[in-house]
Amino acid sequence: MAKPEDRRDIAAAGSDARDRHVYRVQGFTCAGCAGTFEKKVRELPGVTEAQVNFGAAKITVYGSVSLMELEKAGEFENLKLYPEHQRVEEQPKEPFWRNKAVLTVIASGLLLAAGVIALWLQAWEESMLSIMLFAASIITGGYSLFIKGFSNLARLRFDMNTLMTIAVIGAAIIGEWSEGAIVVLLFAVSEALESYSMNKARQSIRSLMDIAPREATIERDGRQISIPVEDIRVGDRMVVKPGQKIAMDGVILSGESGINQAAITGESIPAWKRDGDEVFAGTINGEGLLMIEVTRTSVDTTLAKIIHLVEEAQAERAPSQAFVDRFARYYTPFIMLVALGVAVLPPLIGGADWSHWVYEGLAVLVVGCPCALVISTPIAIVTAIGSAAKRGVLIKGGVYLEEAGRIKAVVFDKTGTLTRGVPVVTDLVPVGEAPVQTALGRAAAVEKGSTHPLAAAIVRKAEESGAVSPQAESFKSMTGLGAQAAVEGSLYQVGSPKLFAELLADSRQYGGLTEQIERLQAEGKTVMAAGTDSRIELLIAVADELRAASRQTIAALKQAGVMHTAVLTGDNRLAAEAVAAEVGVSEYRAELLPQHKVEAVKELKEKHGRVAMVGDGVNDAPALASADVGIAMGGAGSDAALETADIVLMADDLEKLPFTIRLSRRALGVIKQNIAFSLAIKAAALALLAPGLLTLWIAILADMGATLAVTLNSMRLLRVRSEGQDSQQ
């Protein structure tokens, strides 16, 4: 499967990166208008390629073109463009009675109501007054519609604006002024609903963009100054007071505090950060005063990358959306031919009344308007991707959203995914007369000279338990066996049982410990011994600790419909078996090299269908790429994870995985429901054609109802919970 970035590179092939310009667009009202704008920009001199992202309200232009020329191309929709990274001051929200679209609908509606009253006063016989009022309603509510419709007709482009323009003008020609006015009013309401729904879906991205503050306090030349984030440089020292938002990515130089990272990772509990820890733009400092060294510019922060990737994801067409687009391309001309046939064939062949059948043909045009069908998929995708981003899950395109909804099996890397990736001491078994704390202190004294992860686990355990570590001298590492040093006048060793099997070959002590060692190893633990040349004082069992949520995650995946789970690891069989039994996965495969993991994923795909792979995004890159969906753990601050995986869990939180699967399956269901309902309601309206019950206002009401229905249905995706079960729908 081609990655989205690959497709973008292909689309822009031959274009110099310096000729790539990205602009934010204000004023889009519908997907069709966005497509028209894209075509107009492509036709501009100097433009080699243009790609509109309707979901994110952005356009990417390749070539040489001015901002004025781009805005001129968008005059038909009164579009305003701004460079991508330019800060745009938010305009105060206008009351509804000052909104242009609302005023247009109200004015058109009042004129329509006045026309109906005039018609009623004339005993439902049309008069010049009623006709003038209906005509005024049509012109007021349909002015922008007619501009677009006539422009499309001149270029032989057939979309919903073209269909509606023909239908309304036709209604006026045959004298159906009242119904023409009703059609215009309902269409204006439908357009307003579509615009509102897309703006609502985009709010998740806008909320992300508003997370980071626009200014920060920087310490320069011995004094603190407040400057815009765009002027902050890498290496600057940023001062963050308690309760303030952190404006830039950086590393803490001094201070410690609980940091609310919910905006980035979706974690509800603040993470405690101290000297040397990384912090992210958009997170909130809790109670401590922090001095932070800036490590990334404002356009390169983790938050900025998340926003960019989410916007790019919204631009990627999912398979169902691509199907709808292809369908609509042929559907609209087909509807026009059907409407023409309905209008002219009965009068020509059967001598039927021209006025009646032309009216029915116009009604068919209105029924065929593809508004609801066109919006059915993108609104669901934009809503789902935005909702996931707010909960710390980055889904990098509609195609991956749909693929995740079809997943039949999920495979996990063990170390760092199901486990924390940090070994901890699990068992201390005293041997002989030396107290456990004394023996542990001696072992820690030796291991302080080692950089091995197992040595670090022993040192941490000694510190946590308060064991006193004496001074160690003459440290020596024994590769593959352990380490030794002089402790309290004796040579002290810490290492594998194999080391002591050689040292104590003539001793009965080691033989008596064999059963205990094998028992611990059978539990998937690494066993080490500590002692002198003549005796073992302590057995130490170390294991990679399971994540607290691992077992619950596997259970939740099964509830979500994922029936097969597996662990793929390069660790030994006993460790893999112990983890698999503990978390409840269906199978495990151990002692695998990266290429073996790829082979295992391919086998599982053949056996179970679509497979998702969950790993760290770096070591498991080949397996992530070979899976239908690659899911990386802990993407916050990790460029590799953000780039390699199709879905990124921004925090090391496995509980986000079942939420992602549920959201994807719900989104896939919503998309299918939207498409089916959009087509079904049109079929139902067309069924009224045979008994002669189809009217223009029924036709537009059916179209508006479908648009409203698919919008509300898509908005249900906002109610999928990130923890526990879905809310009641």
XYZ file of C-alpha atoms in Angstrom:
729
model
C 0.000 0.000 0.000
C 1.436 3.363 -1.009
C 1.976 5.716 1.881
C 0.310 9.168 1.740
C 3.683 10.910 1.666
C 4.652 8.796 -1.340
C 1.530 9.890 -3.186
C 2.211 13.537 -2.364
C 5.769 13.206 -3.645
C 4.470 11.684 -6.878
C 1.917 14.451 -7.288
C 4.578 17.099 -6.832
C 7.241 15.331 -8.881
C 9.246 17.760 -10.898
C 8.394 20.725 -8.658
C 11.175 22.443 -6.776
C 10.497 22.379 -3.029
C 11.199 26.120 -2.995
C 8.171 26.611 -5.278
C 5.851 24.890 -2.803
C 3.566 27.292 -0.954
C 0.873 26.437 1.595
C -1.984 28.801 2.446
C -4.884 28.653 4.859
C -8.233 29.398 3.241
C -11.159 31.202 4.830
C -14.581 31.035 3.218
C -15.031 27.462 1.966
C -18.726 26.561 2.129
C -18.790 23.140 0.463
C -16.591 20.407 -0.957
C -17.720 21.239 -4.500
C -16.598 24.855 -4.094
C -13.221 23.662 -2.814
C -12.861 21.485 -5.920
C -13.775 24.410 -8.176
C -11.175 26.596 -6.460
C -8.535 23.904 -6.936
C -9.299 23.734 -10.672
C -9.183 27.531 -11.023
C -5.796 27.704 -9.282
C -4.397 24.942 -11.499
C -5.355 27.026 -14.530
C -3.357 30.051 -13.332
C -0.162 30.875 -15.278
C 2.929 29.696 -13.421
C 1.091 27.035 -11.377
C 2.288 23.474 -11.987
C 0.099 21.732 -9.384
C -2.474 22.646 -6.731
C -4.022 20.500 -4.010
C -6.881 21.677 -1.811
C -7.330 20.148 1.638
C -11.016 20.863 2.295
C -10.978 19.227 5.719
C -8.150 21.469 6.973
C -9.166 24.476 4.806
C -5.740 24.710 3.174
C -4.287 24.774 -0.335
C -0.812 23.695 -1.420
C 0.414 25.393 -4.593
C 3.447 24.370 -6.644
C 4.884 27.023 -8.910
C 5.117 30.796 -9.010
C 1.939 32.705 -8.209
C 1.040 35.713 -6.066
C -1.403 35.796 -3.168
C -3.473 38.362 -5.077
C -3.834 35.993 -8.048
C -4.929 33.170 -5.753
C -7.571 35.327 -4.072
C -8.792 36.455 -7.500
C -9.265 32.779 -8.415
C -11.381 32.450 -5.275
C -13.529 35.520 -5.918
C -16.516 33.341 -6.810
C -16.587 32.238 -3.141
C -15.054 35.415 -1.667
C -12.138 33.368 -0.338
C -9.353 34.885 1.765
C -5.896 33.266 1.913
C -3.100 33.503 4.479
C 0.397 31.934 4.509
C 0.331 28.701 6.528
C 2.446 29.868 9.466
C 1.091 33.418 9.619
C -0.761 34.162 12.815
C -4.285 35.293 11.955
C -6.095 37.247 14.608
C -9.404 35.619 15.405
C -12.325 37.869 14.588
C -14.851 38.295 17.388
C -17.730 35.912 16.885
C -20.616 37.788 15.301
C -24.142 37.386 16.662
C -26.205 35.195 14.357
C -28.306 38.156 13.205
C -25.204 39.782 11.689
C -23.950 36.667 9.890
C -24.234 37.126 6.130
C -25.429 33.578 5.410
C -28.021 33.745 8.185
C -29.235 37.166 7.029
C -29.582 35.842 3.485
C -31.679 32.899 4.664
C -33.842 35.131 6.869
C -34.396 37.717 4.120
C -35.252 35.032 1.568
C -37.579 33.362 4.048
C -39.395 36.610 4.879
C -39.907 37.406 1.194
C -41.185 33.865 0.643
C -43.590 34.225 3.572
C -44.796 37.570 2.198
C -45.373 35.922 -1.181
C -47.401 33.130 0.414
C -49.528 35.720 2.281
C -50.102 37.633 -0.966
C -51.071 34.366 -2.662
C -53.506 33.556 0.162
C -55.094 37.002 -0.046
C -55.734 36.382 -3.753
C -57.472 33.053 -2.989
C -54.336 31.137 -4.053
C -54.343 32.741 -7.501
C -50.955 34.136 -8.467
C -50.833 37.916 -8.872
C -48.071 40.250 -9.996
C -47.375 41.046 -6.316
C -46.931 37.432 -5.270
C -44.766 36.693 -8.324
C -42.561 39.700 -7.547
C -42.198 38.618 -3.911
C -41.295 35.036 -4.891
C -38.834 36.350 -7.522
C -37.239 38.600 -4.898
C -36.953 35.603 -2.553
C -35.292 33.566 -5.318
C -32.803 36.325 -6.172
C -31.998 37.101 -2.535
C -31.434 33.511 -1.464
C -29.970 32.212 -4.717
C -27.713 35.023 -5.934
C -24.414 33.269 -5.100
C -25.883 29.947 -6.280
C -26.707 31.394 -9.709
C -23.250 32.987 -10.070
C -21.621 29.597 -9.527
C -24.206 27.730 -11.575
C -23.930 29.960 -14.672
C -20.135 29.943 -14.398
C -20.177 26.126 -14.376
C -22.621 25.984 -17.297
C -20.333 28.187 -19.365
C -17.521 25.686 -18.738
C -19.795 22.628 -19.096
C -19.105 21.634 -15.502
C -21.991 19.866 -13.823
C -22.219 19.892 -10.050
C -24.904 20.575 -7.466
C -24.812 24.333 -8.163
C -25.441 23.637 -11.855
C -28.324 21.282 -11.092
C -29.973 23.696 -8.680
C -29.579 26.676 -11.028
C -31.243 24.813 -13.905
C -34.031 23.580 -11.614
C -34.855 27.016 -10.169
C -34.672 28.884 -13.481
C -36.786 26.148 -15.076
C -39.388 26.429 -12.308
C -39.636 30.178 -12.909
C -40.001 29.686 -16.670
C -42.936 27.300 -16.280
C -44.531 29.630 -13.738
C -43.833 27.680 -10.541
C -42.543 30.756 -8.713
C -43.556 29.645 -5.231
C -41.876 26.263 -5.513
C -38.767 27.849 -7.027
C -38.558 30.145 -4.002
C -39.020 27.198 -1.611
C -36.244 25.297 -3.394
C -33.841 28.260 -3.091
C -34.622 28.768 0.590
C -34.210 25.112 1.529
C -31.018 24.859 -0.528
C -29.610 27.919 1.280
C -30.432 26.277 4.613
C -28.800 23.044 3.431
C -25.639 24.912 2.391
C -25.511 26.660 5.757
C -25.846 23.306 7.538
C -23.044 21.780 5.468
C -20.770 24.753 6.166
C -21.593 24.617 9.874
C -20.949 20.878 10.103
C -17.534 21.123 8.423
C -16.555 24.054 10.638
C -17.627 22.017 13.651
C -15.467 19.107 12.475
C -12.492 21.442 11.944
C -12.735 22.794 15.474
C -10.676 19.879 16.783
C -7.729 21.146 14.734
C -8.362 24.773 15.637
C -8.383 23.794 19.307
C -4.987 22.114 18.837
C -3.632 25.237 17.135
C -4.785 27.402 20.046
C -3.132 25.197 22.683
C 0.334 26.767 22.573
C 0.677 30.392 23.739
C 1.766 33.030 21.240
C 4.367 34.569 23.546
C 6.886 33.264 26.053
C 9.208 34.710 28.697
C 12.851 34.368 27.674
C 15.928 35.148 29.760
C 18.458 37.129 27.715
C 21.365 39.273 28.858
C 20.431 38.767 32.481
C 16.858 40.003 32.161
C 13.518 38.400 31.373
C 11.566 39.585 28.328
C 8.293 38.453 26.722
C 8.573 37.859 22.967
C 6.506 36.140 20.225
C 7.259 32.426 19.849
C 8.272 33.010 16.207
C 11.276 35.018 17.493
C 12.485 32.391 19.964
C 15.682 30.600 18.944
C 16.994 27.122 19.735
C 19.144 27.403 22.855
C 17.132 30.230 24.437
C 16.343 29.872 28.144
C 12.576 29.994 28.737
C 11.033 30.790 32.118
C 7.687 29.104 32.872
C 5.816 29.995 36.033
C 3.329 27.710 37.824
C 0.031 27.453 35.945
C 1.465 28.771 32.665
C 1.468 26.943 29.354
C 4.819 25.864 27.954
C 5.288 27.648 24.619
C 8.142 25.636 23.091
C 9.645 22.148 23.156
C 12.666 21.986 25.417
C 14.639 20.341 28.218
C 14.314 21.354 31.869
C 17.500 23.032 33.149
C 16.238 23.662 36.679
C 13.100 23.090 38.682
C 10.591 20.253 38.836
C 6.844 20.098 38.453
C 3.848 18.050 37.402
C 3.198 18.728 33.711
C -0.287 18.300 32.263
C 0.442 16.707 28.872
C -3.162 15.910 27.928
C -3.009 18.168 24.865
C -0.166 16.103 23.379
C -0.520 12.602 24.755
C -4.106 12.457 26.003
C -2.871 11.465 29.486
C -5.261 12.576 32.209
C -2.663 12.428 35.012
C 0.163 15.028 35.031
C 3.660 13.644 34.420
C 6.317 14.605 36.977
C 9.283 16.270 35.252
C 12.677 17.316 36.613
C 16.143 18.350 35.420
C 17.010 16.805 32.056
C 13.435 15.773 31.189
C 11.855 16.797 27.890
C 8.749 18.985 27.804
C 6.452 19.899 24.921
C 4.796 23.049 23.633
C 1.141 23.312 24.611
C 1.504 21.434 27.907
C 0.724 23.111 31.248
C 3.179 23.627 34.093
C 1.723 22.595 37.434
C 3.229 23.978 40.615
C 6.976 24.529 40.037
C 9.032 27.356 38.512
C 10.871 25.918 35.505
C 13.878 27.078 33.518
C 13.753 25.347 30.123
C 16.277 25.292 27.297
C 14.457 25.547 23.945
C 15.291 22.641 21.603
C 12.959 23.284 18.647
C 11.663 26.326 16.780
C 7.944 27.143 16.808
C 7.336 25.442 13.431
C 9.181 22.255 14.492
C 7.625 21.557 17.890
C 5.943 18.232 18.539
C 2.585 20.042 18.645
C 3.250 21.722 15.274
C 4.136 18.343 13.752
C 0.973 16.772 15.167
C -1.178 19.559 13.711
C 0.556 19.258 10.335
C 0.181 15.480 10.233
C -3.489 15.628 11.243
C -4.203 18.199 8.537
C -2.360 16.080 5.989
C -4.323 13.057 7.183
C -7.607 14.875 6.606
C -6.511 15.587 3.020
C -5.936 11.908 2.257
C -8.907 10.356 0.526
C -10.109 7.150 2.118
C -11.134 4.276 -0.177
C -14.823 4.977 0.425
C -14.322 8.677 -0.298
C -12.480 7.890 -3.507
C -15.401 5.653 -4.477
C -17.911 8.422 -3.753
C -15.888 10.923 -5.768
C -15.706 8.574 -8.763
C -19.393 7.747 -8.398
C -20.403 11.422 -8.213
C -18.342 12.211 -11.324
C -20.617 9.980 -13.428
C -23.708 10.244 -11.248
C -24.350 13.966 -11.841
C -24.326 13.835 -15.672
C -26.432 10.670 -15.474
C -29.045 12.455 -13.334
C -29.150 15.311 -15.845
C -29.826 12.847 -18.673
C -32.534 11.119 -16.618
C -34.146 14.480 -15.831
C -34.052 15.441 -19.509
C -35.657 12.127 -20.407
C -38.404 12.590 -17.789
C -39.081 16.113 -19.083
C -39.288 15.421 -22.837
C -40.002 11.740 -23.513
C -43.592 11.477 -22.132
C -44.750 14.577 -24.090
C -42.915 13.553 -27.272
C -43.899 9.893 -27.218
C -47.233 9.876 -25.415
C -48.453 13.414 -26.010
C -48.462 14.133 -22.253
C -48.679 17.621 -20.801
C -45.380 19.467 -21.304
C -45.753 21.676 -18.254
C -46.291 18.730 -15.897
C -43.384 16.649 -17.170
C -40.930 19.546 -17.399
C -41.818 20.217 -13.754
C -41.181 16.554 -12.896
C -37.869 16.688 -14.759
C -36.830 19.694 -12.668
C -37.812 17.806 -9.510
C -35.582 14.911 -10.623
C -32.700 17.384 -10.980
C -33.215 18.563 -7.422
C -33.486 15.015 -6.072
C -30.268 14.147 -7.880
C -28.312 16.929 -6.157
C -25.304 15.061 -4.665
C -24.852 17.292 -1.575
C -25.423 14.616 1.056
C -23.528 11.975 -0.904
C -20.471 14.182 -1.402
C -20.277 15.189 2.263
C -21.127 11.721 3.642
C -17.537 10.458 3.803
C -15.252 13.469 4.410
C -17.238 14.773 7.364
C -17.031 11.384 9.100
C -13.281 11.127 8.437
C -12.488 14.689 9.517
C -14.565 14.253 12.682
C -12.964 10.916 13.595
C -9.363 11.982 12.939
C -9.837 15.231 14.848
C -11.515 13.450 17.752
C -8.666 10.923 17.932
C -6.012 13.680 17.863
C -7.607 15.394 20.849
C -7.327 12.103 22.771
C -3.649 11.520 21.998
C -4.038 9.244 18.940
C -2.627 10.400 15.610
C -4.285 8.658 12.632
C -2.352 9.632 9.519
C -5.110 9.373 6.912
C -8.595 8.216 6.083
C -7.186 5.093 4.469
C -5.655 4.023 7.810
C -8.826 4.944 9.671
C -10.762 2.563 7.443
C -8.072 -0.135 7.545
C -8.012 -0.057 11.345
C -11.767 -0.569 11.288
C -11.278 -3.820 9.353
C -8.479 -5.276 11.514
C -8.905 -8.964 12.385
C -5.659 -9.556 14.301
C -3.235 -7.418 16.308
C 0.388 -8.403 16.935
C 2.588 -6.788 19.568
C 6.274 -6.367 20.065
C 7.052 -7.403 23.649
C 9.792 -5.155 24.974
C 8.666 -1.559 25.315
C 5.145 -2.331 24.123
C 3.478 -4.924 26.337
C 6.293 -4.407 28.844
C 7.869 -1.154 30.005
C 11.224 -1.987 28.437
C 12.968 -1.362 31.768
C 14.112 -4.431 33.787
C 13.195 -4.488 37.475
C 14.159 -6.784 40.333
C 11.226 -9.081 41.080
C 12.666 -11.657 43.525
C 15.435 -11.685 46.153
C 16.190 -15.200 47.417
C 18.644 -15.270 50.369
C 21.190 -18.084 50.424
C 23.237 -18.802 53.558
C 23.548 -16.571 56.598
C 24.066 -13.101 55.065
C 21.003 -10.840 55.484
C 19.228 -9.920 52.255
C 19.901 -6.175 52.661
C 23.601 -6.782 53.269
C 23.983 -9.067 50.253
C 21.939 -6.691 48.060
C 24.144 -3.756 49.152
C 27.298 -5.678 48.198
C 25.806 -6.643 44.818
C 24.835 -3.026 44.147
C 28.375 -1.894 45.072
C 29.748 -4.120 42.311
C 27.091 -3.202 39.736
C 27.604 0.552 40.143
C 30.614 0.135 37.895
C 28.539 -1.431 35.101
C 26.334 0.190 32.439
C 24.289 -2.961 31.760
C 20.468 -2.567 32.155
C 20.384 -5.526 34.580
C 23.057 -3.864 36.706
C 21.011 -0.653 36.778
C 17.989 -2.649 37.988
C 19.990 -4.020 40.954
C 21.314 -0.569 41.866
C 17.780 0.896 41.746
C 16.448 -1.911 43.936
C 19.148 -1.295 46.534
C 18.400 2.427 46.595
C 14.633 1.865 46.851
C 14.983 -0.650 49.699
C 17.547 1.405 51.611
C 20.326 -1.184 51.350
C 23.755 0.295 52.194
C 26.345 -0.172 49.447
C 29.961 -0.329 50.676
C 32.886 0.985 48.629
C 33.940 -1.262 45.728
C 37.386 -1.319 44.156
C 39.105 -2.950 41.180
C 35.916 -3.354 39.148
C 36.156 -5.844 36.298
C 33.554 -6.803 33.707
C 33.371 -10.428 32.561
C 31.650 -10.389 29.162
C 28.624 -12.659 29.006
C 29.038 -13.757 32.634
C 28.828 -10.753 34.963
C 31.140 -8.473 36.931
C 33.392 -8.545 39.981
C 35.005 -6.075 42.385
C 36.729 -5.969 45.762
C 34.095 -5.343 48.443
C 34.936 -5.213 52.180
C 38.233 -6.993 51.592
C 36.788 -9.878 49.529
C 36.388 -10.479 45.804
C 32.670 -10.264 45.167
C 30.895 -11.432 41.983
C 27.484 -10.712 40.480
C 26.509 -12.601 37.353
C 24.735 -15.466 35.695
C 24.356 -18.855 37.425
C 26.814 -20.158 34.809
C 29.566 -18.033 36.416
C 29.022 -19.620 39.833
C 28.593 -23.076 38.317
C 32.251 -22.808 37.321
C 33.407 -21.137 40.569
C 31.553 -23.618 42.799
C 32.002 -26.721 40.669
C 33.125 -28.757 43.706
C 30.528 -27.251 46.043
C 27.217 -28.833 47.009
C 25.702 -25.350 47.433
C 25.174 -24.635 43.751
C 23.573 -28.010 43.125
C 21.062 -27.288 45.851
C 20.007 -24.044 44.128
C 19.381 -25.524 40.701
C 15.691 -26.172 41.331
C 15.050 -22.590 42.521
C 16.954 -21.118 39.562
C 15.008 -23.207 37.063
C 11.705 -22.254 38.731
C 12.464 -18.543 38.389
C 13.633 -18.961 34.801
C 10.432 -20.840 33.951
C 8.563 -17.704 35.012
C 10.368 -15.788 32.267
C 12.807 -14.068 34.639
C 16.535 -13.550 34.273
C 18.333 -15.018 37.295
C 21.621 -13.687 38.666
C 23.627 -14.756 41.685
C 25.778 -12.670 44.026
C 28.554 -13.963 46.236
C 32.245 -14.761 46.677
C 34.466 -17.444 45.213
C 33.356 -19.838 47.954
C 29.651 -19.166 48.457
C 26.495 -17.656 46.955
C 24.773 -15.133 49.237
C 21.789 -14.055 47.123
C 19.762 -15.040 44.080
C 18.370 -12.034 42.182
C 15.563 -12.440 39.640
C 15.039 -9.623 37.142
C 12.209 -9.214 34.634
C 10.941 -6.643 32.182
C 7.860 -5.355 34.020
C 4.521 -5.614 32.267
C 2.591 -2.427 31.628
C -0.335 -2.146 33.991
C -2.779 -1.858 31.087
C -1.484 -4.778 28.974
C -3.944 -7.425 30.172
C -6.907 -5.007 30.108
C -5.937 -3.907 26.588
C -5.966 -7.461 25.225
C -9.351 -8.089 26.844
C -10.735 -4.808 25.470
C -9.495 -5.662 21.962
C -11.396 -8.946 22.084
C -14.528 -7.055 23.154
C -13.967 -4.706 20.219
C -14.017 -7.664 17.822
C -10.293 -8.425 17.418
C -10.310 -12.185 17.834
C -6.597 -12.969 17.412
C -3.626 -11.403 19.204
C 0.034 -12.385 19.202
C 3.411 -11.447 20.687
C 6.462 -11.256 18.415
C 9.761 -10.886 20.260
C 13.464 -11.421 19.942
C 13.562 -12.493 23.605
C 13.896 -16.109 24.740
C 11.010 -18.568 24.633
C 10.466 -18.722 28.393
C 10.177 -14.930 28.701
C 7.805 -14.756 25.732
C 5.695 -17.619 27.082
C 5.412 -15.961 30.509
C 4.332 -12.608 29.038
C 1.850 -14.256 26.671
C 0.266 -16.203 29.518
C 0.147 -13.121 31.753
C -1.570 -10.795 29.262
C -3.762 -13.411 27.573
C -2.687 -13.220 23.926
C -3.621 -15.994 21.513
C -0.063 -16.980 20.574
C 3.592 -15.983 20.897
C 6.683 -16.307 18.738
C 10.101 -15.904 20.343
C 13.766 -15.443 19.394
C 12.839 -13.569 16.202
C 15.138 -11.324 14.186
C 13.547 -8.319 12.397
C 13.169 -10.278 9.156
C 11.496 -13.107 11.063
C 8.936 -10.658 12.452
C 8.110 -9.585 8.892
C 7.608 -13.218 7.888
C 5.393 -13.797 10.941
C 3.218 -10.773 10.064
C 2.797 -12.055 6.495
C 1.805 -15.512 7.773
C -0.773 -14.012 10.125
C -2.193 -11.894 7.285
C -2.687 -15.011 5.175
C -4.335 -16.825 8.066
C -6.482 -14.119 9.677
C -6.849 -11.308 7.129
C -5.977 -7.709 7.962
C -3.293 -7.396 10.666
C -2.121 -4.436 12.770
C 1.381 -4.378 14.253
C 2.084 -2.450 17.470
C 5.716 -1.565 18.178
C 8.075 1.273 19.052
C 8.217 2.693 15.534
C 11.994 2.244 15.183
C 13.253 -1.266 15.936
C 10.066 -2.773 14.551
C 9.957 -0.594 11.411
C 10.077 -3.535 8.915
C 7.193 -5.332 10.657
C 5.225 -2.083 11.014
C 5.605 -1.478 7.288
C 4.557 -5.005 6.328
C 1.373 -4.900 8.444
C -1.860 -3.479 7.060
C -1.689 -0.857 9.812
C 1.501 0.019 11.694
C 0.877 1.449 15.180
C 3.725 3.116 17.087
C 3.887 3.571 20.850
C 4.940 6.811 22.507
C 5.166 9.243 19.605
C 5.459 12.363 21.802
C 8.824 13.871 20.985
C 9.839 10.970 18.749
C 10.323 11.968 15.114
C 10.917 8.345 14.137
C 7.574 7.186 15.549
C 5.715 10.082 13.934
C 7.226 9.260 10.559
C 7.216 5.462 10.410
C 3.791 4.450 11.672
C 0.314 4.817 10.171
C -1.196 5.408 13.629
C 0.706 6.843 16.599
C -0.274 6.509 20.267
C 1.283 9.732 21.517
C 1.725 8.454 25.082
C 2.971 5.042 26.168
C -0.656 4.189 26.840
C -1.894 0.879 25.477
C -5.446 1.689 26.611
C -5.681 4.056 23.632
C -5.450 1.072 21.273
C -8.937 -0.395 21.905
C -10.350 3.152 21.647
C -8.653 3.538 18.250
C -10.078 0.258 16.980
C -13.566 1.104 18.264
C -13.421 4.597 16.751
C -12.231 3.225 13.400
C -14.966 0.582 13.313
C -17.589 3.105 14.303
C -16.317 5.501 11.596
C -16.410 2.750 8.984
C -19.987 1.945 9.981
C -20.992 5.625 9.903
C -19.524 6.059 6.417
C -21.461 3.054 5.113
C -24.643 4.298 6.803
C -24.197 7.782 5.316
C -23.688 6.510 1.784
C -26.570 4.042 2.029
C -28.947 6.617 3.517
C -28.001 9.286 0.959
C -28.797 6.934 -1.915
C -31.873 5.431 -0.240
C -33.569 8.764 0.413
C -33.029 9.774 -3.215
C -34.471 6.477 -4.398
C -37.480 6.991 -2.119
C -38.040 10.488 -3.515
C -37.736 9.257 -7.090
C -40.312 6.569 -6.301
C -42.836 9.399 -5.887
C -42.314 10.247 -9.567
C -44.503 7.408 -10.872
C -47.717 8.388 -9.025
C -46.988 12.057 -9.793
C -46.437 13.008 -6.142
C -42.898 14.344 -6.525
C -42.713 18.112 -6.098
C -39.778 20.502 -6.105
C -40.080 21.335 -2.428
C -40.320 17.649 -1.474
C -37.224 16.984 -3.582
C -35.109 19.689 -1.916
C -36.478 18.779 1.509
C -35.327 15.194 0.931
C -31.869 16.431 -0.099
C -31.599 18.778 2.880
C -32.843 16.055 5.208
C -30.179 13.676 3.917
C -27.462 16.310 4.418
C -28.620 16.983 7.961
C -28.892 13.252 8.713
C -25.370 12.369 7.534
C -23.995 15.380 9.419
C -25.611 14.411 12.724
C -24.689 10.766 12.196
C -21.027 11.701 11.670
C -21.006 13.895 14.760
C -21.768 10.789 16.845
C -18.093 9.895 16.391
C -17.251 12.636 18.882
C -18.977 10.539 21.547
C -16.721 7.486 21.267
C -14.914 7.357 24.592
C -11.167 7.001 24.923
C -11.576 4.759 27.963
C -14.104 2.090 28.755
C -17.051 1.372 26.570
C -18.647 3.698 24.074
C -21.227 6.075 25.307
C -24.771 5.150 24.576
C -25.551 6.210 21.076
